[in-house]
């Protein structure tokens, strides 16, 4: 039997002391490249479970870090490898959104066209089951596992009472009837507008959910609807209901495959040997100097990621950042570099953002428009590309959203965090001496006056009109048509296509193929741009981590979203941000 342990293969790191340089002196000799993959017929195992970032994170000691982008490349490589006889996907509970689940599912489906593919699920929720059911020719479940096919539910978390209890108020105004990004902070239930847009969004996603299972399992939609209403299912019941093709344990399946092929079952397929690190470069890094970068002049499509809350300023390269953020100055530099780089023939801009700063969004919009004037730019929407995220996408040559993408939310909110009652409760007093009638307008120690509200309303309305104008220009649509589908309303990608807010529905792979067609080169490679920095480059510039309080806070349902919105309101008074408290599972 040649069952390859999928934790590592022939690689070991020896850490001989607390200091990083001691690793170099006493442990370097024990860090070796992985054994070569077997040169014999084999089966390949891919694990899909837990956290999975879209793109590579800073790599410790040159070892590649798992990412969905790398995983999909490995799946494609395995499906084209003549030595690979079968591919197995062990699917647990991946912590990803619906669009990224769709993209992984499509990668599995493409592999299934070239190789025998089996998917084994253990305890599958709605998303994990849908991902497997729509793409796997053979779908198995573990004997003690279950299929929690129970249908989708949209849940919005409201924290107004919590804020009231600690004496904090969110004083917010909005442009757009559906612009409800702050409702979770200012209400205790859904408004009618929020209920309307959430219902429409859920209906669209449910239709995609049911049709995917129906087509994959070759069962009528009506039967899938009935099965959903009777879920969840034990392994045996799922088999009887034709939701899976069989019941088999992990050990039984893996052992059978490892014995079936001379090369066994390979669980670290495509894992690269760690890149050697020059000791001299390390000394340069820790002395504040970077190793000289080599210029890559080979033609390519640049894949630029825009993931997280949009903010003004410059990226700081914190290794253990509590949340993903997009900083306008840093991204604008990258976009300008791509525009000038002759080796970059087209750009795919991957957007997964609920929005953020209206000012930063507009700054980035102009940079994307300038880039699109000199080379094709295809915006690929991930799980969420709403409000400021959509604002930016609208400047691209073409915009592609998945049917499951949450997008739109063309609207603006403005306001501030008011801590007046909390200050009184804890004995904090404030005195202000001001010059100028509106100098205290954004003070956190008092709510807006009526005059303040009039001023802020004008500011917000101006920003909203600019937002509509930007979308009108970028999408080449009359402003009246944009406004008709704006006012802060969110759409699924499928519905956004109906309203011409996007050019087509598809995934990141669709966007890459479209970029290739626009430059008439079907074989040009795609590269992350700029290339991910390694661990040493990042740690040399800054060592910081969130406080214990921040880590604890991030675990509370809805608390991280509330914190992000609160931080944005403390930084800027006008935001283009979507209602990202919404959870659909």
Coordinates of C-alpha atoms in Angstrom, one line a residue:
X1 CA 0.0 0.0 0.0
X2 CA 1.2 3.4 -0.9
X3 CA -1.1 5.8 0.9
X4 CA 0.8 9.1 1.0
X5 CA 0.4 11.1 4.2
X6 CA -1.2 14.4 3.2
X7 CA 0.3 16.5 6.0
X8 CA 3.8 16.5 4.4
X9 CA 6.1 14.5 2.3
X10 CA 9.8 14.3 3.2
X11 CA 10.0 17.9 4.5
X12 CA 11.0 18.9 8.0
X13 CA 11.6 22.3 9.6
X14 CA 13.9 22.4 12.6
X15 CA 13.5 25.5 14.8
X16 CA 16.5 25.6 17.1
X17 CA 15.8 28.7 19.1
X18 CA 13.5 31.6 19.6
X19 CA 15.4 33.9 17.3
X20 CA 14.7 33.7 13.6
X21 CA 18.4 33.7 12.7
X22 CA 19.1 30.6 14.8
X23 CA 16.9 28.7 12.4
X24 CA 19.3 29.6 9.6
X25 CA 22.3 28.5 11.5
X26 CA 21.1 25.3 13.1
X27 CA 18.1 24.1 11.1
X28 CA 18.6 25.0 7.5
X29 CA 20.3 21.7 6.7
X30 CA 17.2 19.7 7.8
X31 CA 14.8 21.5 5.5
X32 CA 14.7 19.5 2.3
X33 CA 12.6 19.5 -0.9
X34 CA 9.7 17.1 -1.0
X35 CA 10.0 13.7 -2.6
X36 CA 9.3 13.6 -6.3
X37 CA 5.7 12.6 -7.2
X38 CA 5.4 8.9 -8.1
X39 CA 6.2 8.1 -11.7
X40 CA 3.4 5.5 -11.9
X41 CA -0.3 5.4 -12.4
X42 CA -2.0 7.0 -9.3
X43 CA -5.1 8.5 -7.8
X44 CA -5.0 12.0 -6.5
X45 CA -6.8 13.4 -3.4
X46 CA -7.8 17.0 -2.8
X47 CA -9.1 18.1 0.5
X48 CA -11.6 21.0 0.6
X49 CA -12.2 22.0 4.1
X50 CA -11.9 24.9 6.5
X51 CA -10.5 28.4 5.8
X52 CA -9.4 28.8 2.2
X53 CA -8.1 32.3 1.1
X54 CA -8.7 33.2 -2.5
X55 CA -5.0 34.0 -3.1
X56 CA -1.7 33.0 -1.5
X57 CA -0.8 34.6 1.8
X58 CA 2.8 35.6 2.8
X59 CA 4.6 32.2 2.8
X60 CA 6.6 31.1 5.8
X61 CA 10.1 29.9 4.9
X62 CA 9.2 29.8 1.2
X63 CA 6.6 27.1 1.5
X64 CA 3.5 27.7 -0.6
X65 CA 0.4 28.5 1.4
X66 CA -3.0 27.0 0.5
X67 CA -5.3 29.2 -1.6
X68 CA -8.3 28.6 -3.8
X69 CA -6.4 30.0 -6.8
X70 CA -3.6 27.5 -6.3
X71 CA -6.0 24.6 -5.6
X72 CA -7.9 25.1 -8.9
X73 CA -4.6 25.2 -10.8
X74 CA -3.6 21.9 -9.2
X75 CA -7.0 20.4 -10.1
X76 CA -6.5 21.5 -13.7
X77 CA -2.9 20.1 -13.7
X78 CA -4.1 16.7 -12.3
X79 CA -6.9 16.5 -14.9
X80 CA -4.3 16.8 -17.7
X81 CA -1.7 14.5 -16.1
X82 CA -1.5 11.1 -18.0
X83 CA -0.4 9.4 -14.8
X84 CA -3.4 10.5 -12.8
X85 CA -6.1 7.8 -13.2
X86 CA -8.7 9.1 -10.7
X87 CA -9.4 12.2 -8.7
X88 CA -11.0 12.2 -5.3
X89 CA -12.4 15.2 -3.5
X90 CA -12.9 14.9 0.2
X91 CA -15.3 17.8 1.0
X92 CA -15.7 18.9 4.6
X93 CA -16.9 22.4 5.6
X94 CA -15.1 25.0 3.5
X95 CA -15.4 28.5 4.9
X96 CA -16.1 30.3 1.7
X97 CA -19.0 32.2 0.1
X98 CA -21.4 31.0 -2.5
X99 CA -19.6 32.3 -5.6
X100 CA -16.3 30.7 -4.5
X101 CA -18.2 27.5 -3.9
X102 CA -19.5 27.7 -7.4
X103 CA -16.0 28.3 -8.8
X104 CA -14.7 25.2 -7.0
X105 CA -17.6 23.2 -8.2
X106 CA -16.9 24.2 -11.8
X107 CA -13.3 23.2 -11.3
X108 CA -14.4 19.8 -10.2
X109 CA -16.8 19.6 -13.1
X110 CA -14.1 20.4 -15.6
X111 CA -11.9 17.7 -14.1
X112 CA -14.7 15.2 -14.4
X113 CA -14.8 15.7 -18.1
X114 CA -11.2 14.3 -18.3
X115 CA -10.9 11.9 -15.4
X116 CA -13.1 9.7 -13.2
X117 CA -14.0 11.9 -10.3
X118 CA -15.4 10.8 -6.9
X119 CA -16.6 13.2 -4.1
X120 CA -16.8 12.1 -0.5
X121 CA -18.7 14.3 1.9
X122 CA -18.8 13.8 5.7
X123 CA -21.2 16.2 7.2
X124 CA -22.4 18.5 4.4
X125 CA -24.4 21.7 4.9
X126 CA -26.4 23.4 2.1
X127 CA -23.4 24.9 0.4
X128 CA -21.0 21.9 0.6
X129 CA -23.7 19.6 -0.7
X130 CA -24.7 21.9 -3.5
X131 CA -21.0 22.3 -4.5
X132 CA -20.6 18.5 -4.7
X133 CA -24.0 17.6 -6.1
X134 CA -23.9 19.9 -9.1
X135 CA -20.5 18.7 -10.3
X136 CA -19.5 15.2 -9.0
X137 CA -20.4 12.2 -11.2
X138 CA -20.0 9.9 -8.2
X139 CA -21.0 11.4 -4.8
X140 CA -20.5 9.4 -1.6
X141 CA -21.3 10.2 2.1
X142 CA -19.5 8.7 5.2
X143 CA -21.7 6.2 7.2
X144 CA -21.8 8.5 10.2
X145 CA -22.2 11.6 8.1
X146 CA -25.3 13.5 7.1
X147 CA -26.6 15.8 4.4
X148 CA -28.1 18.9 5.9
X149 CA -30.1 19.9 2.8
X150 CA -32.6 22.2 4.5
X151 CA -32.9 25.2 2.2
X152 CA -31.5 28.7 2.3
X153 CA -32.2 31.2 5.0
X154 CA -31.2 34.9 5.1
X155 CA -30.4 36.2 8.6
X156 CA -29.8 39.8 9.5
X157 CA -28.2 40.5 12.9
X158 CA -29.3 43.7 14.7
X159 CA -27.2 45.2 17.5
X160 CA -29.0 48.4 18.2
X161 CA -30.1 47.3 21.7
X162 CA -26.6 46.2 22.5
X163 CA -25.3 49.7 21.5
X164 CA -28.1 51.4 23.5
X165 CA -27.0 49.4 26.6
X166 CA -23.5 50.7 26.4
X167 CA -24.6 54.3 25.4
X168 CA -23.5 54.4 21.8
X169 CA -25.8 55.6 19.0
X170 CA -25.2 55.6 15.2
X171 CA -26.6 58.8 13.6
X172 CA -26.9 58.0 10.0
X173 CA -28.5 59.4 6.8
X174 CA -28.9 57.6 3.5
X175 CA -29.3 58.3 -0.2
X176 CA -31.5 55.6 -1.6
X177 CA -34.7 53.9 -0.3
X178 CA -32.9 50.5 -0.1
X179 CA -29.6 51.8 1.3
X180 CA -29.9 49.8 4.6
X181 CA -26.2 49.2 5.4
X182 CA -26.6 50.8 8.8
X183 CA -30.0 49.2 9.7
X184 CA -28.3 46.5 11.8
X185 CA -26.9 49.4 14.0
X186 CA -30.0 51.6 14.0
X187 CA -33.0 49.2 14.1
X188 CA -34.1 46.1 15.9
X189 CA -35.8 44.5 12.8
X190 CA -35.9 44.7 9.0
X191 CA -37.5 47.7 7.3
X192 CA -40.0 46.9 4.6
X193 CA -37.5 48.0 1.9
X194 CA -34.8 45.7 3.4
X195 CA -37.3 42.8 3.6
X196 CA -38.3 43.4 -0.1
X197 CA -34.7 43.3 -1.4
X198 CA -33.6 40.4 0.8
X199 CA -36.6 38.4 -0.3
X200 CA -35.8 39.0 -4.0
X201 CA -32.1 38.2 -3.4
X202 CA -33.0 35.0 -1.5
X203 CA -35.4 33.9 -4.2
X204 CA -32.8 34.3 -6.9
X205 CA -30.1 32.4 -5.0
X206 CA -32.6 29.7 -4.1
X207 CA -33.4 29.2 -7.8
X208 CA -29.7 28.8 -8.6
X209 CA -29.3 26.4 -5.6
X210 CA -32.2 24.1 -6.6
X211 CA -31.3 24.1 -10.3
X212 CA -27.7 23.1 -9.6
X213 CA -28.7 20.1 -7.5
X214 CA -31.5 19.2 -10.0
X215 CA -29.1 19.2 -12.9
X216 CA -26.3 17.5 -11.1
X217 CA -28.4 14.7 -9.5
X218 CA -30.7 14.4 -12.6
X219 CA -33.8 14.8 -10.5
X220 CA -36.8 17.1 -11.2
X221 CA -36.8 20.5 -9.5
X222 CA -40.1 19.6 -7.8
X223 CA -38.4 16.6 -6.2
X224 CA -35.5 18.7 -5.0
X225 CA -37.9 21.2 -3.4
X226 CA -39.7 18.3 -1.6
X227 CA -36.4 16.9 -0.5
X228 CA -35.4 20.2 0.9
X229 CA -38.6 20.5 2.9
X230 CA -37.9 17.0 4.5
X231 CA -34.2 17.5 5.3
X232 CA -31.8 16.9 6.9
X233 CA -30.8 13.4 6.0
X234 CA -28.7 10.6 7.6
X235 CA -26.3 8.9 5.2
X236 CA -28.6 5.9 4.5
X237 CA -31.7 8.2 4.1
X238 CA -29.7 10.4 1.7
X239 CA -28.8 7.3 -0.4
X240 CA -32.4 6.2 -0.5
X241 CA -33.5 9.7 -1.6
X242 CA -30.9 9.6 -4.4
X243 CA -29.1 12.6 -3.0
X244 CA -25.9 10.5 -3.0
X245 CA -24.7 7.5 -5.0
X246 CA -23.5 5.5 -2.0
X247 CA -22.3 5.3 1.6
X248 CA -18.6 4.7 2.2
X249 CA -16.1 5.5 4.9
X250 CA -13.0 7.7 4.4
X251 CA -10.7 4.8 5.3
X252 CA -12.3 2.3 3.0
X253 CA -12.2 4.6 0.0
X254 CA -8.7 5.8 0.6
X255 CA -7.3 2.3 1.2
X256 CA -9.0 0.9 -1.9
X257 CA -7.5 3.6 -4.1
X258 CA -4.1 3.4 -2.6
X259 CA -4.0 -0.4 -3.3
X260 CA -5.6 0.0 -6.8
X261 CA -2.7 1.9 -8.4
X262 CA 1.0 1.4 -8.3
X263 CA 1.6 5.1 -7.5
X264 CA -1.0 4.9 -4.7
X265 CA -3.2 7.7 -3.5
X266 CA -1.3 11.0 -3.6
X267 CA -2.6 13.6 -1.2
X268 CA -0.1 16.4 -1.8
X269 CA -0.2 16.5 -5.6
X270 CA 1.3 19.6 -7.1
X271 CA 3.0 20.7 -3.9
X272 CA 6.1 22.6 -4.8
X273 CA 9.5 22.3 -3.1
X274 CA 10.2 25.3 -0.9
X275 CA 12.1 28.1 -2.7
X276 CA 15.6 28.6 -1.4
X277 CA 16.1 31.7 0.6
X278 CA 19.5 33.5 0.3
X279 CA 20.9 34.3 3.7
X280 CA 22.3 37.5 2.3
X281 CA 18.8 38.6 1.2
X282 CA 17.6 38.0 4.8
X283 CA 20.2 40.3 6.2
X284 CA 19.2 42.9 3.6
X285 CA 15.5 42.6 4.6
X286 CA 16.2 42.9 8.3
X287 CA 18.4 45.9 7.7
X288 CA 15.6 47.6 5.9
X289 CA 16.6 46.7 2.3
X290 CA 14.8 44.4 -0.1
X291 CA 16.3 41.9 -2.5
X292 CA 16.4 43.3 -6.0
X293 CA 13.3 42.3 -7.9
X294 CA 13.8 40.7 -11.3
X295 CA 11.7 42.2 -14.1
X296 CA 9.4 39.6 -15.7
X297 CA 9.0 40.6 -19.3
X298 CA 7.0 37.6 -20.5
X299 CA 3.5 38.5 -21.8
X300 CA 0.8 37.9 -19.3
X301 CA -2.6 38.7 -18.0
X302 CA -2.4 40.5 -14.6
X303 CA -4.7 39.2 -12.0
X304 CA -5.2 42.0 -9.4
X305 CA -7.2 41.3 -6.3
X306 CA -9.4 43.8 -4.5
X307 CA -10.6 42.0 -1.4
X308 CA -12.1 43.5 1.7
X309 CA -13.4 46.9 3.0
X310 CA -12.4 49.9 0.9
X311 CA -10.5 52.5 2.8
X312 CA -8.4 55.7 2.1
X313 CA -4.7 55.5 2.6
X314 CA -1.9 53.0 2.1
X315 CA -1.6 49.3 2.9
X316 CA 0.6 48.5 6.0
X317 CA 1.4 44.8 5.3
X318 CA 0.3 43.6 8.8
X319 CA 0.8 39.9 8.8
X320 CA -2.0 39.0 11.1
X321 CA -4.5 41.6 10.1
X322 CA -7.9 41.1 11.7
X323 CA -9.7 41.9 8.4
X324 CA -9.1 42.2 4.7
X325 CA -8.9 45.8 3.5
X326 CA -8.3 47.6 0.2
X327 CA -6.4 50.9 0.4
X328 CA -6.9 53.3 -2.4
X329 CA -3.3 54.7 -2.6
X330 CA -1.7 51.2 -2.7
X331 CA -4.2 49.9 -5.3
X332 CA -3.9 53.0 -7.5
X333 CA -0.1 52.4 -7.6
X334 CA -0.6 48.8 -8.7
X335 CA -3.1 49.8 -11.4
X336 CA -0.8 52.5 -12.7
X337 CA 2.1 50.0 -12.7
X338 CA 0.0 47.5 -14.7
X339 CA -0.9 50.3 -17.2
X340 CA 2.8 51.0 -17.8
X341 CA 4.0 47.4 -17.8
X342 CA 4.4 46.4 -21.4
X343 CA 4.3 42.7 -20.4
X344 CA 0.8 43.1 -19.1
X345 CA -1.5 42.7 -22.0
X346 CA -4.8 42.7 -20.1
X347 CA -6.0 42.9 -16.5
X348 CA -8.5 40.8 -14.6
X349 CA -9.6 42.7 -11.5
X350 CA -11.0 40.3 -8.9
X351 CA -13.4 42.2 -6.7
X352 CA -14.8 40.7 -3.4
X353 CA -15.8 43.8 -1.4
X354 CA -18.9 45.2 0.3
X355 CA -17.6 48.7 -0.4
X356 CA -16.4 51.3 2.1
X357 CA -15.1 54.8 1.7
X358 CA -16.9 56.7 -1.0
X359 CA -13.9 58.9 -1.6
X360 CA -11.5 55.9 -1.9
X361 CA -14.0 54.1 -4.2
X362 CA -14.1 57.1 -6.6
X363 CA -10.3 57.4 -6.5
X364 CA -9.9 53.8 -7.5
X365 CA -12.7 54.1 -10.2
X366 CA -10.7 56.8 -11.9
X367 CA -7.5 54.6 -11.9
X368 CA -9.5 51.6 -13.3
X369 CA -10.9 53.9 -16.0
X370 CA -7.4 55.1 -16.9
X371 CA -6.1 51.5 -17.1
X372 CA -9.1 50.5 -19.2
X373 CA -8.2 53.2 -21.7
X374 CA -4.9 51.6 -22.5
X375 CA -5.6 47.8 -22.2
X376 CA -8.6 45.6 -21.5
X377 CA -9.8 45.3 -17.9
X378 CA -12.3 42.6 -17.0
X379 CA -13.9 42.9 -13.6
X380 CA -14.6 39.5 -12.0
X381 CA -17.0 39.7 -9.1
X382 CA -16.6 37.2 -6.2
X383 CA -19.0 36.6 -3.4
X384 CA -19.8 40.3 -2.9
X385 CA -19.1 43.2 -5.2
X386 CA -21.6 45.8 -3.9
X387 CA -21.7 49.5 -3.3
X388 CA -18.1 50.7 -3.5
X389 CA -17.2 47.3 -4.9
X390 CA -19.6 47.7 -7.7
X391 CA -18.7 51.4 -8.1
X392 CA -15.1 50.3 -9.0
X393 CA -16.2 47.4 -11.2
X394 CA -18.3 49.7 -13.4
X395 CA -15.2 51.4 -14.8
X396 CA -13.9 48.1 -16.3
X397 CA -14.1 47.2 -20.0
X398 CA -16.4 44.4 -19.1
X399 CA -18.0 43.2 -15.8
X400 CA -18.7 39.5 -15.1
X401 CA -20.6 38.4 -12.0
X402 CA -21.5 34.9 -10.9
X403 CA -25.2 34.2 -10.6
X404 CA -24.6 34.0 -6.8
X405 CA -22.7 37.3 -6.5
X406 CA -24.3 39.9 -4.3
X407 CA -23.9 43.2 -6.2
X408 CA -25.4 46.5 -6.9
X409 CA -26.2 48.6 -3.8
X410 CA -25.7 51.8 -5.7
X411 CA -26.3 54.2 -2.8
X412 CA -24.6 56.2 -0.1
X413 CA -24.8 56.5 3.6
X414 CA -23.3 59.2 5.9
X415 CA -23.2 59.7 9.6
X416 CA -21.2 59.4 12.7
X417 CA -20.8 57.4 15.9
X418 CA -22.3 59.2 18.9
X419 CA -20.9 58.3 22.4
X420 CA -22.7 61.0 24.4
X421 CA -24.6 58.6 26.7
X422 CA -21.6 56.3 27.2
X423 CA -19.4 59.3 28.1
X424 CA -22.0 60.5 30.6
X425 CA -22.3 57.0 32.1
X426 CA -18.5 56.7 32.6
X427 CA -17.9 60.2 33.7
X428 CA -16.2 61.4 30.5
X429 CA -16.8 65.1 29.8
X430 CA -16.1 67.2 26.8
X431 CA -15.7 70.9 26.2
X432 CA -15.3 72.5 22.8
X433 CA -14.0 75.8 21.7
X434 CA -14.7 76.2 18.0
X435 CA -14.3 78.7 15.2
X436 CA -16.8 78.2 12.4
X437 CA -20.6 77.5 12.7
X438 CA -20.2 73.8 11.7
X439 CA -16.8 73.1 13.4
X440 CA -18.4 70.6 15.8
X441 CA -20.6 68.8 13.2
X442 CA -18.7 65.5 13.4
X443 CA -18.2 65.5 17.2
X444 CA -18.9 62.1 18.7
X445 CA -20.3 63.8 21.9
X446 CA -23.5 65.0 20.4
X447 CA -26.0 64.0 17.7
X448 CA -26.5 66.0 14.5
X449 CA -28.5 69.2 14.7
X450 CA -31.1 69.9 12.1
X451 CA -28.7 72.2 10.3
X452 CA -26.0 69.5 10.4
X453 CA -28.5 67.1 8.8
X454 CA -29.3 69.4 6.0
X455 CA -25.6 69.9 5.2
X456 CA -24.9 66.1 5.4
X457 CA -27.9 65.3 3.3
X458 CA -26.7 67.6 0.5
X459 CA -23.2 66.0 0.7
X460 CA -24.7 62.5 0.5
X461 CA -27.0 63.4 -2.3
X462 CA -24.1 64.8 -4.3
X463 CA -22.0 61.7 -3.7
X464 CA -25.0 59.5 -4.8
X465 CA -25.4 61.5 -8.0
X466 CA -21.7 61.1 -8.7
X467 CA -22.0 57.3 -8.1
X468 CA -24.9 57.1 -10.6
X469 CA -22.9 59.2 -13.1
X470 CA -19.9 57.0 -12.7
X471 CA -21.9 53.9 -13.3
X472 CA -23.7 55.5 -16.3
X473 CA -20.3 56.4 -17.8
X474 CA -18.7 53.1 -17.1
X475 CA -21.6 50.9 -18.2
X476 CA -22.7 53.2 -21.0
X477 CA -26.2 53.4 -19.7
X478 CA -28.6 56.4 -19.4
X479 CA -28.4 57.8 -15.8
X480 CA -32.2 57.3 -15.5
X481 CA -31.8 53.6 -16.1
X482 CA -29.0 53.3 -13.5
X483 CA -31.1 55.2 -11.0
X484 CA -34.1 52.9 -11.6
X485 CA -32.0 50.0 -10.4
X486 CA -30.1 51.9 -7.8
X487 CA -31.2 53.6 -4.5
X488 CA -29.1 51.1 -2.6
X489 CA -30.8 48.0 -3.8
X490 CA -28.7 44.8 -3.9
X491 CA -29.1 42.2 -6.7
X492 CA -27.9 38.7 -7.3
X493 CA -25.5 38.4 -10.3
X494 CA -28.3 36.7 -12.2
X495 CA -30.7 39.7 -11.7
X496 CA -27.9 42.2 -12.3
X497 CA -27.5 40.8 -15.8
X498 CA -31.2 41.4 -16.5
X499 CA -30.7 45.1 -15.6
X500 CA -27.5 45.5 -17.6
X501 CA -25.4 46.2 -14.5
X502 CA -23.0 43.4 -15.7
X503 CA -22.0 42.1 -19.1
X504 CA -22.4 38.4 -18.4
X505 CA -22.6 35.9 -15.6
X506 CA -19.6 33.6 -15.0
X507 CA -16.7 32.9 -12.6
X508 CA -13.1 34.0 -12.4
X509 CA -12.3 31.4 -15.0
X510 CA -14.9 33.0 -17.3
X511 CA -13.3 36.4 -16.8
X512 CA -9.8 35.1 -17.6
X513 CA -11.1 33.5 -20.8
X514 CA -12.9 36.7 -21.7
X515 CA -9.7 38.7 -21.2
X516 CA -7.8 36.3 -23.5
X517 CA -10.4 36.8 -26.2
X518 CA -10.2 40.5 -25.9
X519 CA -6.5 40.4 -26.7
X520 CA -6.8 37.5 -29.2
X521 CA -4.4 35.2 -27.3
X522 CA -6.0 32.0 -25.9
X523 CA -2.8 30.7 -24.4
X524 CA -1.3 33.7 -22.5
X525 CA -0.6 32.9 -18.9
X526 CA -2.3 34.5 -15.9
X527 CA -0.2 35.8 -13.0
X528 CA -1.1 37.4 -9.7
X529 CA 0.0 41.0 -9.9
X530 CA 2.0 42.0 -8.0
X531 CA 3.4 38.7 -7.0
X532 CA 2.6 37.8 -3.3
X533 CA 5.4 38.9 -1.0
X534 CA 7.0 36.3 1.2
X535 CA 6.9 36.0 4.9
X536 CA 10.3 37.6 5.4
X537 CA 9.5 40.6 3.3
X538 CA 6.4 41.3 5.3
X539 CA 7.8 40.6 8.8
X540 CA 10.8 42.8 8.0
X541 CA 8.6 45.9 7.5
X542 CA 6.2 45.5 10.3
X543 CA 5.4 43.1 13.2
X544 CA 1.9 43.7 14.6
X545 CA -1.1 41.7 15.5
X546 CA -4.6 42.4 16.7
X547 CA -5.1 42.6 20.4
X548 CA -6.7 39.9 22.4
X549 CA -9.9 42.0 22.5
X550 CA -9.9 42.3 18.8
X551 CA -9.6 38.6 18.3
X552 CA -12.4 37.9 20.8
X553 CA -14.6 40.5 19.2
X554 CA -14.1 39.1 15.7
X555 CA -15.7 35.8 16.9
X556 CA -19.0 37.4 17.9
X557 CA -21.8 37.0 15.2
X558 CA -22.1 40.4 13.5
X559 CA -19.6 42.1 15.8
X560 CA -16.8 42.3 13.2
X561 CA -19.2 43.8 10.7
X562 CA -20.4 46.4 13.2
X563 CA -16.8 47.2 14.1
X564 CA -15.8 47.7 10.5
X565 CA -18.8 50.0 9.8
X566 CA -18.1 51.9 13.1
X567 CA -14.4 52.3 12.2
X568 CA -15.4 53.6 8.7
X569 CA -17.7 56.2 10.2
X570 CA -15.0 57.3 12.6
X571 CA -12.6 57.8 9.6
X572 CA -15.1 59.3 7.1
X573 CA -18.6 60.6 7.2
X574 CA -19.8 59.5 3.8
X575 CA -19.6 55.8 2.7
X576 CA -20.5 53.6 -0.2
X577 CA -21.0 50.4 1.7
X578 CA -23.5 47.5 1.3
X579 CA -25.6 45.7 4.0
X580 CA -22.9 43.1 4.8
X581 CA -24.5 42.0 8.0
X582 CA -26.7 39.7 5.9
X583 CA -25.9 36.0 6.2
X584 CA -27.2 33.4 3.7
X585 CA -26.5 29.8 4.5

